[in-house]
């Protein structure tokens, strides 16, 4: 600031923490349109849904897709929807809230008319269609303190942000399709048996000892290998813990609802109590990496 610069305005700063740890920053790096229901889906009564796993801190937003024929492939929708249906059933079975996926053909129930069976089949087919885009979160560590700042009536209101999450489309149902495309275990055993019969009559195999070394030598290389396996075990344990935790539904409110307006108003502080700083400007400048306050 130059000594000749003119002071244009003084802005009072208010600090609020009414929302405490419930204010998060949600980022959507791959979203190129507003997070809202497409008009074609909204006309049929579909809406955005959300759920989360509190222990692992995972959030998921389910947005209905635009299923107009000019922008949607119904055949692919059925294929991907069936895979997601199986994935959801497997996840429910892992949490103990559902049954494993039944791969056997269902038997015809007694006492049901053909029209009733057709209605049930129609409902099952609709439930297996890929009718929504699931955006799943990944928590990002905050580098420093993040705040939301709103300028209102000539005053700046600040509210701290507790967590930052980035949401990306979840395509895990493609893994289910990949598993189905792989050959069954029985086929592999038959191939191995055929190869074993073909190898008969050849010279007996001999034991060969092979030693491999990592980039490090001696105990250092072994420690690196052990560290890698420990990280892998930790990752597997984390994935299993997340899979076993059940989802909890959340209420989704658009920006024009009264609930959203109440949350927005909670960002503003109504207190007029003055805050006194216990730190000095020089200490703040010295804490900034790469900034030197010494003069030569």
GROMACS .gro file of C-alpha atoms in nm:
model
  296
    1UNK     CA    1   0.000   0.000   0.000
    2UNK     CA    2   0.138   0.340  -0.100
    3UNK     CA    3   0.119   0.626   0.147
    4UNK     CA    4  -0.055   0.836  -0.119
    5UNK     CA    5  -0.332   0.578  -0.182
    6UNK     CA    6  -0.678   0.703  -0.097
    7UNK     CA    7  -0.893   0.506   0.146
    8UNK     CA    8  -1.213   0.431  -0.044
    9UNK     CA    9  -1.414   0.231   0.211
   10UNK     CA   10  -1.394   0.045   0.539
   11UNK     CA   11  -1.567  -0.294   0.544
   12UNK     CA   12  -1.662  -0.448   0.879
   13UNK     CA   13  -1.587  -0.822   0.900
   14UNK     CA   14  -1.821  -1.060   1.085
   15UNK     CA   15  -1.732  -1.418   1.175
   16UNK     CA   16  -2.002  -1.684   1.214
   17UNK     CA   17  -1.982  -2.052   1.308
   18UNK     CA   18  -2.352  -2.139   1.341
   19UNK     CA   19  -2.326  -2.431   1.100
   20UNK     CA   20  -2.018  -2.556   1.280
   21UNK     CA   21  -1.882  -2.872   1.109
   22UNK     CA   22  -2.182  -2.908   0.875
   23UNK     CA   23  -2.059  -2.663   0.611
   24UNK     CA   24  -1.871  -2.848   0.335
   25UNK     CA   25  -1.724  -2.740   0.004
   26UNK     CA   26  -1.840  -2.972  -0.278
   27UNK     CA   27  -1.654  -2.959  -0.608
   28UNK     CA   28  -1.756  -3.123  -0.938
   29UNK     CA   29  -1.450  -3.122  -1.171
   30UNK     CA   30  -1.622  -3.319  -1.451
   31UNK     CA   31  -1.964  -3.155  -1.438
   32UNK     CA   32  -2.023  -2.915  -1.728
   33UNK     CA   33  -2.386  -2.824  -1.647
   34UNK     CA   34  -2.586  -2.720  -1.340
   35UNK     CA   35  -2.658  -2.991  -1.084
   36UNK     CA   36  -3.031  -3.019  -1.148
   37UNK     CA   37  -3.288  -3.266  -1.279
   38UNK     CA   38  -3.330  -3.262  -1.661
   39UNK     CA   39  -3.670  -3.129  -1.773
   40UNK     CA   40  -3.771  -3.465  -1.920
   41UNK     CA   41  -3.701  -3.641  -1.588
   42UNK     CA   42  -3.859  -3.363  -1.379
   43UNK     CA   43  -4.185  -3.392  -1.577
   44UNK     CA   44  -4.213  -3.756  -1.468
   45UNK     CA   45  -4.164  -3.668  -1.100
   46UNK     CA   46  -3.801  -3.773  -1.062
   47UNK     CA   47  -3.575  -3.582  -0.823
   48UNK     CA   48  -3.220  -3.577  -0.692
   49UNK     CA   49  -3.142  -3.809  -0.403
   50UNK     CA   50  -2.840  -3.829  -0.172
   51UNK     CA   51  -2.693  -4.066   0.085
   52UNK     CA   52  -2.372  -4.106   0.285
   53UNK     CA   53  -2.159  -4.337   0.497
   54UNK     CA   54  -2.067  -4.144   0.813
   55UNK     CA   55  -1.780  -4.363   0.933
   56UNK     CA   56  -1.578  -4.347   0.611
   57UNK     CA   57  -1.703  -4.002   0.513
   58UNK     CA   58  -1.836  -4.101   0.169
   59UNK     CA   59  -2.118  -3.908   0.003
   60UNK     CA   60  -2.319  -3.998  -0.306
   61UNK     CA   61  -2.554  -3.784  -0.514
   62UNK     CA   62  -2.795  -3.957  -0.753
   63UNK     CA   63  -2.907  -3.738  -1.042
   64UNK     CA   64  -3.177  -3.861  -1.288
   65UNK     CA   65  -3.052  -3.882  -1.647
   66UNK     CA   66  -3.208  -3.744  -1.961
   67UNK     CA   67  -3.368  -4.049  -2.125
   68UNK     CA   68  -3.494  -3.885  -2.443
   69UNK     CA   69  -3.435  -4.113  -2.747
   70UNK     CA   70  -3.218  -3.852  -2.922
   71UNK     CA   71  -2.964  -3.848  -2.636
   72UNK     CA   72  -3.010  -4.189  -2.471
   73UNK     CA   73  -2.935  -4.548  -2.578
   74UNK     CA   74  -3.205  -4.768  -2.420
   75UNK     CA   75  -3.023  -5.095  -2.494
   76UNK     CA   76  -2.705  -4.981  -2.320
   77UNK     CA   77  -2.921  -4.844  -2.041
   78UNK     CA   78  -3.068  -5.188  -1.980
   79UNK     CA   79  -2.727  -5.357  -1.993
   80UNK     CA   80  -2.560  -5.114  -1.754
   81UNK     CA   81  -2.870  -5.098  -1.534
   82UNK     CA   82  -2.873  -5.477  -1.488
   83UNK     CA   83  -2.506  -5.464  -1.386
   84UNK     CA   84  -2.574  -5.188  -1.133
   85UNK     CA   85  -2.872  -5.384  -1.000
   86UNK     CA   86  -2.646  -5.682  -0.932
   87UNK     CA   87  -2.385  -5.454  -0.777
   88UNK     CA   88  -2.640  -5.305  -0.537
   89UNK     CA   89  -2.757  -5.651  -0.432
   90UNK     CA   90  -2.396  -5.758  -0.366
   91UNK     CA   91  -2.340  -5.447  -0.156
   92UNK     CA   92  -2.656  -5.514   0.045
   93UNK     CA   93  -2.541  -5.871   0.104
   94UNK     CA   94  -2.202  -5.741   0.230
   95UNK     CA   95  -2.374  -5.515   0.484
   96UNK     CA   96  -2.600  -5.798   0.600
   97UNK     CA   97  -2.916  -5.616   0.488
   98UNK     CA   98  -2.991  -5.823   0.179
   99UNK     CA   99  -2.946  -6.156   0.010
  100UNK     CA  100  -2.669  -6.248  -0.236
  101UNK     CA  101  -2.741  -6.216  -0.604
  102UNK     CA  102  -2.950  -6.513  -0.716
  103UNK     CA  103  -2.803  -6.648  -1.039
  104UNK     CA  104  -3.061  -6.926  -1.075
  105UNK     CA  105  -3.370  -6.868  -1.290
  106UNK     CA  106  -3.676  -6.780  -1.084
  107UNK     CA  107  -3.960  -7.031  -1.076
  108UNK     CA  108  -4.314  -6.936  -1.163
  109UNK     CA  109  -4.519  -6.856  -0.854
  110UNK     CA  110  -4.842  -7.047  -0.809
  111UNK     CA  111  -5.170  -6.861  -0.809
  112UNK     CA  112  -5.051  -6.567  -1.022
  113UNK     CA  113  -5.224  -6.484  -1.346
  114UNK     CA  114  -5.021  -6.416  -1.657
  115UNK     CA  115  -5.115  -6.047  -1.646
  116UNK     CA  116  -4.985  -6.023  -1.286
  117UNK     CA  117  -4.658  -6.190  -1.383
  118UNK     CA  118  -4.617  -5.954  -1.674
  119UNK     CA  119  -4.671  -5.656  -1.442
  120UNK     CA  120  -4.409  -5.790  -1.198
  121UNK     CA  121  -4.163  -5.849  -1.482
  122UNK     CA  122  -4.224  -5.495  -1.610
  123UNK     CA  123  -4.151  -5.348  -1.265
  124UNK     CA  124  -3.831  -5.556  -1.237
  125UNK     CA  125  -3.716  -5.440  -1.579
  126UNK     CA  126  -3.776  -5.075  -1.486
  127UNK     CA  127  -3.581  -5.117  -1.162
  128UNK     CA  128  -3.287  -5.257  -1.358
  129UNK     CA  129  -3.266  -4.968  -1.602
  130UNK     CA  130  -2.982  -4.720  -1.561
  131UNK     CA  131  -3.194  -4.419  -1.485
  132UNK     CA  132  -2.957  -4.210  -1.276
  133UNK     CA  133  -2.603  -4.080  -1.263
  134UNK     CA  134  -2.428  -4.145  -0.933
  135UNK     CA  135  -2.168  -3.892  -0.823
  136UNK     CA  136  -1.946  -4.027  -0.545
  137UNK     CA  137  -1.725  -3.812  -0.324
  138UNK     CA  138  -1.357  -3.821  -0.236
  139UNK     CA  139  -1.249  -3.609   0.059
  140UNK     CA  140  -0.965  -3.365  -0.012
  141UNK     CA  141  -0.736  -3.245   0.264
  142UNK     CA  142  -0.762  -2.871   0.318
  143UNK     CA  143  -0.438  -2.680   0.278
  144UNK     CA  144  -0.499  -2.418   0.541
  145UNK     CA  145  -0.830  -2.273   0.656
  146UNK     CA  146  -1.113  -2.226   0.404
  147UNK     CA  147  -1.394  -1.976   0.451
  148UNK     CA  148  -1.713  -1.875   0.273
  149UNK     CA  149  -1.729  -1.499   0.231
  150UNK     CA  150  -2.051  -1.307   0.155
  151UNK     CA  151  -2.069  -0.931   0.117
  152UNK     CA  152  -2.407  -0.803   0.241
  153UNK     CA  153  -2.514  -0.449   0.324
  154UNK     CA  154  -2.155  -0.329   0.316
  155UNK     CA  155  -2.037  -0.597   0.561
  156UNK     CA  156  -1.827  -0.907   0.495
  157UNK     CA  157  -1.955  -1.223   0.664
  158UNK     CA  158  -1.714  -1.517   0.697
  159UNK     CA  159  -1.796  -1.877   0.789
  160UNK     CA  160  -1.535  -2.158   0.818
  161UNK     CA  161  -1.551  -2.465   0.589
  162UNK     CA  162  -1.482  -2.791   0.769
  163UNK     CA  163  -1.442  -3.037   0.479
  164UNK     CA  164  -1.380  -3.038   0.104
  165UNK     CA  165  -1.514  -3.314  -0.122
  166UNK     CA  166  -1.476  -3.373  -0.494
  167UNK     CA  167  -1.754  -3.563  -0.673
  168UNK     CA  168  -1.699  -3.776  -0.982
  169UNK     CA  169  -1.923  -4.024  -1.168
  170UNK     CA  170  -1.922  -4.374  -1.020
  171UNK     CA  171  -1.877  -4.638  -1.292
  172UNK     CA  172  -1.819  -4.941  -1.069
  173UNK     CA  173  -2.101  -5.129  -1.244
  174UNK     CA  174  -1.859  -5.174  -1.535
  175UNK     CA  175  -1.654  -5.402  -1.307
  176UNK     CA  176  -1.959  -5.627  -1.277
  177UNK     CA  177  -1.981  -5.652  -1.656
  178UNK     CA  178  -1.609  -5.727  -1.671
  179UNK     CA  179  -1.645  -6.013  -1.421
  180UNK     CA  180  -1.932  -6.160  -1.622
  181UNK     CA  181  -1.724  -6.147  -1.939
  182UNK     CA  182  -1.442  -6.350  -1.782
  183UNK     CA  183  -1.444  -6.732  -1.832
  184UNK     CA  184  -1.583  -6.942  -1.551
  185UNK     CA  185  -1.356  -7.134  -1.311
  186UNK     CA  186  -1.475  -7.469  -1.447
  187UNK     CA  187  -1.361  -7.376  -1.796
  188UNK     CA  188  -1.015  -7.293  -1.667
  189UNK     CA  189  -0.990  -7.627  -1.486
  190UNK     CA  190  -1.082  -7.815  -1.803
  191UNK     CA  191  -0.819  -7.624  -1.999
  192UNK     CA  192  -0.558  -7.699  -1.731
  193UNK     CA  193  -0.654  -8.069  -1.742
  194UNK     CA  194  -0.617  -8.077  -2.121
  195UNK     CA  195  -0.277  -7.909  -2.095
  196UNK     CA  196  -0.175  -8.163  -1.830
  197UNK     CA  197  -0.264  -8.454  -2.058
  198UNK     CA  198  -0.070  -8.296  -2.341
  199UNK     CA  199   0.238  -8.262  -2.121
  200UNK     CA  200   0.246  -8.636  -2.040
  201UNK     CA  201   0.543  -8.815  -2.183
  202UNK     CA  202   0.773  -8.513  -2.157
  203UNK     CA  203   1.082  -8.498  -1.940
  204UNK     CA  204   1.012  -8.447  -1.568
  205UNK     CA  205   1.032  -8.091  -1.446
  206UNK     CA  206   1.322  -7.984  -1.228
  207UNK     CA  207   1.315  -7.741  -0.936
  208UNK     CA  208   1.486  -7.415  -1.019
  209UNK     CA  209   1.561  -7.158  -0.751
  210UNK     CA  210   1.534  -6.796  -0.858
  211UNK     CA  211   1.611  -6.498  -0.635
  212UNK     CA  212   1.492  -6.147  -0.710
  213UNK     CA  213   1.618  -5.822  -0.563
  214UNK     CA  214   1.447  -5.488  -0.549
  215UNK     CA  215   1.599  -5.149  -0.609
  216UNK     CA  216   1.741  -5.152  -0.256
  217UNK     CA  217   2.004  -5.402  -0.139
  218UNK     CA  218   1.996  -5.623   0.167
  219UNK     CA  219   1.758  -5.531   0.446
  220UNK     CA  220   1.658  -5.209   0.270
  221UNK     CA  221   1.502  -5.395  -0.022
  222UNK     CA  222   1.317  -5.634   0.210
  223UNK     CA  223   1.188  -5.343   0.415
  224UNK     CA  224   1.058  -5.174   0.101
  225UNK     CA  225   0.878  -5.492  -0.007
  226UNK     CA  226   0.730  -5.531   0.340
  227UNK     CA  227   0.621  -5.167   0.345
  228UNK     CA  228   0.448  -5.209   0.011
  229UNK     CA  229   0.254  -5.512   0.131
  230UNK     CA  230   0.155  -5.328   0.447
  231UNK     CA  231   0.014  -5.039   0.242
  232UNK     CA  232  -0.173  -5.285   0.026
  233UNK     CA  233  -0.320  -5.459   0.329
  234UNK     CA  234  -0.430  -5.124   0.469
  235UNK     CA  235  -0.599  -5.031   0.141
  236UNK     CA  236  -0.785  -5.363   0.129
  237UNK     CA  237  -0.898  -5.323   0.490
  238UNK     CA  238  -1.023  -4.971   0.417
  239UNK     CA  239  -1.217  -5.088   0.111
  240UNK     CA  240  -1.370  -5.377   0.305
  241UNK     CA  241  -1.469  -5.144   0.591
  242UNK     CA  242  -1.641  -4.908   0.348
  243UNK     CA  243  -1.820  -5.194   0.170
  244UNK     CA  244  -1.957  -5.332   0.497
  245UNK     CA  245  -2.093  -4.997   0.616
  246UNK     CA  246  -2.453  -4.929   0.517
  247UNK     CA  247  -2.575  -4.613   0.346
  248UNK     CA  248  -2.782  -4.349   0.525
  249UNK     CA  249  -3.031  -4.143   0.326
  250UNK     CA  250  -3.005  -3.764   0.320
  251UNK     CA  251  -3.270  -3.504   0.239
  252UNK     CA  252  -3.192  -3.303  -0.074
  253UNK     CA  253  -3.318  -2.943  -0.091
  254UNK     CA  254  -3.280  -2.724  -0.399
  255UNK     CA  255  -3.160  -2.367  -0.367
  256UNK     CA  256  -3.514  -2.224  -0.392
  257UNK     CA  257  -3.657  -2.419  -0.098
  258UNK     CA  258  -3.723  -2.273   0.245
  259UNK     CA  259  -3.478  -2.518   0.404
  260UNK     CA  260  -3.197  -2.398   0.177
  261UNK     CA  261  -3.284  -2.036   0.251
  262UNK     CA  262  -3.265  -2.104   0.626
  263UNK     CA  263  -2.919  -2.260   0.588
  264UNK     CA  264  -2.807  -1.962   0.380
  265UNK     CA  265  -2.923  -1.715   0.645
  266UNK     CA  266  -2.726  -1.909   0.908
  267UNK     CA  267  -2.406  -1.795   0.735
  268UNK     CA  268  -2.460  -1.440   0.859
  269UNK     CA  269  -2.355  -1.334   1.206
  270UNK     CA  270  -2.596  -1.131   1.417
  271UNK     CA  271  -2.350  -1.069   1.699
  272UNK     CA  272  -2.195  -0.725   1.738
  273UNK     CA  273  -1.927  -0.842   1.983
  274UNK     CA  274  -1.586  -0.714   1.878
  275UNK     CA  275  -1.304  -0.966   1.832
  276UNK     CA  276  -0.955  -0.871   1.945
  277UNK     CA  277  -0.657  -1.027   1.770
  278UNK     CA  278  -0.391  -1.185   1.990
  279UNK     CA  279  -0.138  -1.216   1.709
  280UNK     CA  280   0.077  -0.960   1.530
  281UNK     CA  281   0.095  -0.881   1.160
  282UNK     CA  282   0.468  -0.949   1.160
  283UNK     CA  283   0.415  -1.303   1.290
  284UNK     CA  284   0.163  -1.369   1.013
  285UNK     CA  285   0.403  -1.245   0.746
  286UNK     CA  286   0.686  -1.458   0.883
  287UNK     CA  287   0.465  -1.769   0.872
  288UNK     CA  288   0.418  -1.733   0.494
  289UNK     CA  289   0.664  -1.961   0.317
  290UNK     CA  290   0.887  -1.784   0.067
  291UNK     CA  291   0.801  -1.437   0.190
  292UNK     CA  292   1.092  -1.245   0.342
  293UNK     CA  293   1.030  -0.938   0.555
  294UNK     CA  294   1.396  -0.840   0.597
  295UNK     CA  295   1.536  -0.542   0.411
  296UNK     CA  296   1.891  -0.523   0.282
   0.00000   0.00000   0.00000
